[in-house]
XYZ file of C-alpha atoms in Angstrom:
493
model
C -4.129 -9.148 113.365
C -5.844 -7.224 110.524
C -4.167 -7.183 107.139
C -2.694 -3.853 105.966
C -4.323 -1.860 103.160
C -2.639 -1.741 99.763
C -1.069 1.717 99.464
C 2.264 3.398 98.699
C 3.140 3.025 102.390
C 2.775 -0.741 102.108
C 4.800 -0.775 98.894
C 7.610 1.032 100.687
C 7.599 -1.785 103.212
C 7.201 -4.531 100.627
C 8.805 -3.210 97.399
C 8.762 -6.716 95.921
C 5.024 -6.250 95.312
C 5.928 -3.738 92.604
C 8.870 -5.816 91.420
C 11.154 -3.338 93.227
C 10.123 -0.577 90.806
C 8.923 2.104 93.231
C 10.118 4.719 90.756
C 7.049 3.867 88.662
C 5.027 5.925 91.146
C 6.863 9.050 89.965
C 6.324 8.693 86.218
C 4.794 11.708 84.405
C 1.151 11.857 83.320
C 0.586 10.992 79.663
C -3.037 9.805 79.487
C -6.382 11.193 80.595
C -9.063 8.541 81.020
C -12.790 9.153 81.294
C -14.127 6.325 83.420
C -13.149 4.417 86.566
C -14.798 1.109 85.694
C -13.287 -2.326 86.054
C -13.002 -2.878 82.291
C -10.720 0.119 81.848
C -8.679 -0.827 84.882
C -8.497 -4.447 83.764
C -7.473 -3.871 80.139
C -6.130 -0.480 78.918
C -4.675 0.333 82.331
C -3.253 -3.190 82.526
C -1.392 -2.666 79.242
C -0.048 0.716 80.368
C 1.138 -0.744 83.664
C 2.824 -3.668 81.908
C 4.586 -1.309 79.509
C 5.780 0.864 82.396
C 7.238 -2.186 84.121
C 9.136 -2.978 80.944
C 10.420 0.599 80.659
C 8.559 1.170 77.374
C 5.791 3.752 77.848
C 6.839 5.421 81.091
C 3.679 7.377 81.735
C 0.718 7.397 84.113
C -2.996 8.017 83.796
C -5.214 10.801 85.133
C -8.659 9.269 85.640
C -11.840 11.335 85.451
C -14.846 10.071 87.355
C -17.806 11.397 85.409
C -20.791 9.785 87.113
C -22.498 11.296 90.141
C -22.863 7.972 91.981
C -20.177 6.925 94.425
C -17.022 8.820 95.154
C -13.272 8.614 94.795
C -12.562 7.773 98.451
C -11.096 4.324 97.782
C -8.834 5.714 95.069
C -7.674 8.516 97.347
C -7.132 6.212 100.336
C -4.997 3.815 98.292
C -3.540 6.619 96.170
C -4.856 4.888 93.031
C -2.872 1.662 93.444
C -4.848 -1.547 93.086
C -4.374 -5.279 92.708
C -5.472 -7.274 89.685
C -6.043 -11.011 89.996
C -5.703 -12.789 86.635
C -6.994 -16.343 86.533
C -7.769 -18.769 83.754
C -6.285 -21.057 81.142
C -3.798 -19.951 78.483
C -2.236 -22.340 75.976
C -3.364 -25.257 78.113
C -1.651 -23.954 81.244
C -3.462 -22.696 84.336
C -2.684 -19.062 85.149
C -3.091 -17.580 88.619
C -1.298 -14.238 88.723
C -1.587 -11.157 90.889
C -0.448 -7.809 89.464
C -0.046 -4.543 91.375
C -1.158 -1.780 89.043
C 0.435 1.618 89.648
C -0.488 3.205 86.311
C -3.051 5.682 87.698
C -1.612 8.894 89.117
C -4.800 10.732 90.154
C -8.550 10.210 90.168
C -10.523 13.442 89.798
C -14.262 13.862 90.160
C -15.713 15.864 87.280
C -18.311 17.311 89.621
C -15.791 18.588 92.167
C -12.487 18.977 90.304
C -13.424 20.194 86.839
C -10.941 23.072 86.910
C -8.139 20.617 87.738
C -9.244 18.357 84.893
C -9.148 21.241 82.426
C -5.706 22.181 83.696
C -4.470 18.757 82.568
C -5.075 19.971 79.014
C -2.143 22.353 79.468
C 0.317 19.445 79.758
C 1.934 18.942 76.315
C 3.083 15.417 77.277
C -0.471 14.311 77.977
C -1.297 13.181 74.436
C -3.832 10.341 74.867
C -7.531 10.204 75.772
C -9.225 6.906 76.703
C -12.894 6.518 77.545
C -15.504 3.982 78.514
C -18.863 5.541 79.340
C -21.072 2.578 78.185
C -23.003 2.436 74.941
C -25.223 5.364 75.957
C -22.254 7.616 76.733
C -21.407 8.602 73.163
C -24.511 10.565 72.222
C -25.151 14.081 71.022
C -27.050 16.021 73.665
C -28.038 19.628 74.189
C -25.000 20.233 76.365
C -23.190 23.321 77.631
C -19.462 22.812 77.231
C -18.790 25.866 79.398
C -20.569 24.345 82.396
C -18.532 23.007 85.316
C -18.695 20.279 84.210
C -20.613 19.673 80.981
C -23.227 16.955 81.432
C -22.242 14.478 78.717
C -18.937 12.784 78.004
C -18.691 14.291 74.481
C -19.397 17.685 76.053
C -16.611 17.175 78.575
C -14.244 16.045 75.840
C -15.070 19.051 73.647
C -14.417 21.388 76.569
C -11.149 19.618 77.355
C -9.920 19.762 73.758
C -10.913 23.425 73.450
C -8.943 24.183 76.619
C -5.936 22.391 75.142
C -6.295 24.231 71.846
C -6.215 27.590 73.646
C -3.475 26.661 76.127
C -1.048 25.219 73.560
C -1.756 27.598 70.704
C -3.463 25.108 68.403
C -0.178 23.644 67.233
C -0.178 20.412 65.272
C 2.015 18.869 67.983
C -0.645 19.540 70.610
C -3.165 17.217 68.956
C -4.240 14.084 70.795
C -4.902 10.419 70.099
C -8.445 9.765 71.341
C -9.414 6.126 71.824
C -13.002 5.442 72.945
C -13.651 1.855 74.042
C -17.459 2.016 74.216
C -18.954 -0.953 72.403
C -20.355 1.003 69.467
C -19.629 0.330 65.821
C -17.307 3.082 64.592
C -16.974 4.612 68.056
C -14.051 6.815 66.973
C -15.707 8.564 64.012
C -18.984 8.822 65.918
C -17.299 10.581 68.848
C -15.424 12.833 66.428
C -18.661 13.871 64.677
C -20.298 14.741 68.017
C -17.325 16.824 69.154
C -17.362 18.702 65.834
C -21.094 19.294 66.184
C -20.628 20.590 69.743
C -17.974 22.988 68.469
C -20.410 24.187 65.804
C -23.318 24.595 68.236
C -21.147 26.642 70.583
C -19.878 28.879 67.771
C -16.246 28.051 68.506
C -13.698 29.484 66.128
C -13.065 27.819 62.776
C -9.389 27.385 63.637
C -10.418 25.091 66.501
C -12.488 22.992 64.101
C -9.532 22.781 61.728
C -7.284 21.705 64.605
C -9.778 19.021 65.632
C -9.924 17.647 62.114
C -6.247 17.863 61.172
C -4.243 17.384 64.375
C -6.276 14.871 66.385
C -6.822 11.166 65.784
C -10.190 9.718 66.821
C -9.511 5.984 66.702
C -12.181 3.318 66.722
C -11.278 0.549 69.133
C -12.541 -2.719 70.549
C -11.846 -4.089 74.015
C -12.243 -7.763 74.834
C -11.605 -9.116 78.292
C -14.053 -10.449 80.842
C -13.600 -8.272 83.920
C -16.563 -8.990 86.213
C -17.535 -6.963 89.251
C -16.057 -7.508 92.669
C -16.034 -11.209 93.631
C -18.063 -12.511 96.558
C -16.867 -12.155 100.148
C -15.340 -15.642 100.385
C -13.341 -15.192 97.185
C -12.208 -11.725 98.304
C -11.052 -13.022 101.676
C -9.159 -15.863 99.989
C -7.389 -13.418 97.678
C -6.558 -11.027 100.516
C -5.180 -13.862 102.594
C -3.003 -15.036 99.725
C -1.808 -11.492 98.943
C -1.236 -10.466 102.542
C -3.161 -7.178 102.279
C -6.653 -5.805 101.727
C -7.661 -3.796 98.676
C -10.921 -1.905 98.180
C -10.075 -1.477 94.491
C -9.403 -5.156 93.772
C -10.371 -6.394 90.314
C -10.296 -9.872 88.792
C -10.186 -10.888 85.139
C -9.666 -13.752 82.785
C -6.303 -14.247 81.085
C -7.526 -13.491 77.545
C -7.013 -9.887 76.488
C -7.464 -7.887 73.308
C -7.481 -4.177 72.584
C -7.831 -3.645 68.834
C -7.248 -0.022 67.816
C -7.806 1.405 64.354
C -4.788 3.531 63.555
C -1.731 4.203 61.424
C 1.967 4.728 62.086
C 1.299 8.134 63.680
C -1.073 6.559 66.190
C 1.364 3.734 66.856
C 4.135 6.254 67.535
C 2.061 7.731 70.380
C 0.594 4.514 71.799
C 3.977 2.962 72.508
C 2.535 0.839 75.318
C 1.321 -1.468 72.521
C 4.845 -2.857 72.291
C 4.533 -4.499 75.702
C 1.837 -7.060 74.925
C 0.574 -8.804 71.801
C -2.966 -8.225 73.097
C -2.779 -4.643 71.782
C -3.385 -4.644 68.032
C -3.073 -1.429 66.008
C -4.250 -1.906 62.430
C -5.877 0.260 59.722
C -9.064 -1.837 59.892
C -10.400 -3.679 62.951
C -13.843 -4.608 61.601
C -13.228 -8.345 61.835
C -12.193 -8.174 65.500
C -15.186 -5.987 66.285
C -17.788 -8.088 64.548
C -16.659 -11.398 66.015
C -16.540 -10.027 69.533
C -19.638 -7.842 69.311
C -21.913 -10.448 67.720
C -20.692 -13.683 69.320
C -19.388 -12.847 72.792
C -21.409 -9.731 73.625
C -24.427 -10.706 71.555
C -24.664 -14.100 73.238
C -24.213 -12.503 76.663
C -27.105 -10.134 75.952
C -29.515 -12.761 74.622
C -28.696 -15.267 77.380
C -28.394 -13.043 80.459
C -32.096 -12.451 81.082
C -33.067 -16.032 80.281
C -30.463 -17.561 82.581
C -31.138 -15.052 85.348
C -34.885 -15.687 85.306
C -34.126 -19.402 85.537
C -32.526 -18.800 88.926
C -28.904 -18.650 87.814
C -26.584 -15.822 88.814
C -23.355 -16.133 86.821
C -22.167 -17.048 83.343
C -20.227 -19.954 84.801
C -23.375 -21.349 86.471
C -25.170 -20.983 83.150
C -22.483 -23.078 81.436
C -22.737 -25.733 84.173
C -26.515 -26.031 83.671
C -27.309 -28.488 80.874
C -30.310 -26.600 79.496
C -28.855 -23.093 79.508
C -25.435 -24.273 78.304
C -27.142 -25.851 75.278
C -29.034 -22.601 74.646
C -25.839 -20.524 74.820
C -23.879 -22.879 72.577
C -26.582 -23.272 69.947
C -27.609 -19.632 69.712
C -23.992 -18.555 69.331
C -22.837 -21.144 66.793
C -26.060 -21.881 64.904
C -28.011 -18.594 64.844
C -25.670 -15.674 65.513
C -22.493 -16.880 63.794
C -24.053 -17.460 60.338
C -25.780 -14.051 60.477
C -22.867 -11.772 61.395
C -23.379 -8.644 59.247
C -19.817 -8.772 57.920
C -18.028 -11.188 55.575
C -16.307 -13.689 57.870
C -14.680 -17.024 57.105
C -16.938 -19.685 58.727
C -13.869 -21.538 59.961
C -12.621 -18.411 61.739
C -16.109 -17.808 63.142
C -16.331 -21.330 64.540
C -12.825 -21.063 65.998
C -13.632 -17.778 67.728
C -17.011 -19.041 68.944
C -15.556 -22.164 70.528
C -12.863 -20.040 72.159
C -15.579 -17.818 73.643
C -17.434 -20.850 74.995
C -14.243 -21.958 76.747
C -13.915 -18.477 78.238
C -17.500 -18.642 79.499
C -16.562 -21.866 81.336
C -13.593 -20.275 83.123
C -13.787 -21.800 86.628
C -12.157 -18.766 88.240
C -14.468 -16.026 86.965
C -17.840 -15.199 88.513
C -19.378 -12.929 85.880
C -22.704 -11.799 87.310
C -25.616 -12.017 84.888
C -27.262 -8.981 86.498
C -24.212 -6.912 85.518
C -24.622 -7.928 81.870
C -28.162 -6.481 81.922
C -26.937 -2.941 82.631
C -28.253 -0.777 79.742
C -29.993 -3.902 78.482
C -31.990 -2.173 75.735
C -29.041 -0.279 74.250
C -27.007 -3.487 74.270
C -29.785 -5.452 72.577
C -30.090 -2.805 69.873
C -26.351 -2.407 69.254
C -25.264 -6.007 69.593
C -28.137 -8.126 68.326
C -30.648 -6.299 66.130
C -28.209 -5.922 63.178
C -27.570 -9.673 63.372
C -31.309 -10.381 63.428
C -31.938 -8.169 60.404
C -29.047 -9.767 58.527
C -30.400 -13.225 59.382
C -33.629 -12.328 57.594
C -31.742 -10.975 54.603
C -30.276 -14.453 54.190
C -33.291 -16.610 55.041
C -36.933 -16.526 56.088
C -36.377 -19.231 58.697
C -37.327 -18.040 62.178
C -34.407 -17.801 64.661
C -36.277 -19.510 67.485
C -33.493 -19.266 70.061
C -33.084 -15.547 69.373
C -36.842 -15.172 69.875
C -36.596 -17.028 73.176
C -33.787 -14.785 74.396
C -35.709 -11.692 73.305
C -38.827 -12.863 75.152
C -36.740 -13.285 78.302
C -35.425 -9.744 77.834
C -39.003 -8.421 77.684
C -39.885 -10.306 80.885
C -36.738 -9.089 82.656
C -37.665 -5.501 81.776
C -40.959 -5.738 83.705
C -40.733 -3.356 86.698
C -42.825 -4.195 89.731
C -41.951 -1.024 91.641
C -39.700 1.989 91.487
C -38.089 4.081 94.191
C -36.060 7.295 94.016
C -35.969 7.059 90.239
C -34.679 3.457 90.243
C -36.723 0.569 88.840
C -36.896 -2.976 90.184
C -38.149 -6.257 88.794
C -38.849 -9.423 90.733
C -37.462 -12.957 90.552
C -38.915 -15.630 92.830
C -40.233 -12.968 95.175
C -36.891 -11.157 95.377
C -36.298 -7.715 93.817
C -33.571 -7.032 91.281
C -32.382 -3.736 89.836
C -33.267 -2.787 86.259
C -30.329 -0.532 85.390
C -31.435 0.566 81.938
C -32.315 3.976 80.533
C -35.420 2.399 78.991
C -36.801 1.230 82.363
C -39.442 3.987 82.471
C -40.503 3.132 78.903
C -41.057 -0.499 79.873
C -42.778 0.469 83.108
C -45.387 2.312 81.056
C -45.691 -0.464 78.471
C -46.168 -3.219 81.051
C -48.741 -1.185 82.977
C -50.830 -0.250 79.947
C -50.668 -3.379 77.793
C -53.708 -5.623 78.055
C -51.488 -8.724 78.024
C -47.847 -9.757 77.642
C -48.615 -10.641 74.015
C -49.868 -7.133 73.343
C -46.791 -5.721 75.026
C -44.575 -7.849 72.797
C -46.303 -6.537 69.679
C -46.030 -2.920 70.858
C -42.325 -3.154 71.665
C -41.380 -5.177 68.581
C -43.178 -2.723 66.295
C -41.462 0.330 67.820
C -39.200 1.406 64.963
C -37.992 4.405 66.982
C -36.628 2.012 69.596
C -35.009 -0.551 67.269
C -34.488 1.308 64.023
C -36.882 -1.130 62.312
C -40.338 -2.628 62.802
C -39.442 -6.124 64.007
C -43.014 -7.386 63.532
C -42.369 -7.289 59.781
C -39.790 -10.076 60.062
C -41.640 -13.257 59.021
C -42.601 -15.341 62.024
C -40.391 -13.524 64.523
C -43.124 -11.779 66.541
C -45.102 -15.017 66.758
C -42.023 -16.863 67.998
C -41.368 -14.221 70.653
C -44.971 -14.408 71.831
C -44.885 -18.211 71.912
C -42.015 -17.948 74.390
C -43.615 -15.235 76.506
C -45.814 -17.605 78.504
C -42.826 -19.713 79.514
C -40.605 -16.830 80.522
C -43.449 -15.025 82.319
C -43.655 -18.062 84.580
C -39.875 -17.939 85.118
C -38.907 -15.965 88.155
C -42.485 -15.424 89.265
């Protein structure tokens, strides 16, 4: 007999799945969220759901799907309810928990429901914006905020805030707390500056600009939880069998969770869901949290993903079970990246955080696909690792050989062998893989026109427009990258 699908109908039959709190499905909307990805559903939405269950926040989330790919069918079929499997080790104890998340009220496609999304701006109780549109999402573009919808996320946000300003009379009380979670240093101020520039370019009234600046809080934030893509079929079937239902929106995550938000007492008064879990930190300065996570966890992921993948491995866990790649991951994190973090950090705290990250990488329950880490590979390399590399050379002229090896693997991974319908594909052991990076066309041209991989390395490393600096000027670094090219070219071929 087939298992039933997770939905409100099933919850009516089995109210214990929602801890007998079916009234949570009727809570008012208080948040609009740009992004449907697993990270948002596994961290911010997790905190909101937990707070609702404790009777603290008592609000739901309107989710905006901004990308053209895929649809909202699964969300509509399950009416936005999904299960969240949390597995790992916490304080020495094994955790295996399943949560039913009912925090999302609606999922609206920006392409099809833009008028409905703008209408949400009229709701005075909807005071919070959350976003995750990847590192390339927060960029100033030549956008039309009066389009249906605007093309970029900042364009959509500007249009939404302008609609709210007009609908609610520009009152101070109608301002919003806007919390981007994209992994960009200073993501709050950067998003704020783009919205202000969009207002200027569209000749919007000065009173709107004043309202943006004085009544809205653009808060930098940092999210830290490993929420990989959908597990493999066997793991899914095991979870469904244990839960007693199927779920097309299922997500899995580790136990560890952190959402650090830069804000004051006014921000805290709005983000009351923070009271439900110590994993939400609201402080005036979150630089330390950001730098440790960005440089050690994310930076190591980025430098190791291509190398491990080209060596025939598929997940972070497999990489930590392989003697050679585990040694690479451990040594590059603790011996090259940690001492070069471009922020004053206590070495004891750095070592403590780094060893905690290594334990998280070894989580036996999580299958974090390496190929997923390579999405927007170039932007991640630039944001996460190049500042660390430059700071390394400010401290010493010693060549970071492991960094060079990881960078060489990145260059090899970014070698397209064919493209189809605008998508680019590389090849590993005769099998194609997707290169999901906005710089794929750039690398396609470089690999085709370079006389050799060594010439390609020089051309890419010297591209100051790409990296913000000419990396061939760093003593010995280009030579070290090229020394590793021959080895990684053979990998995956």
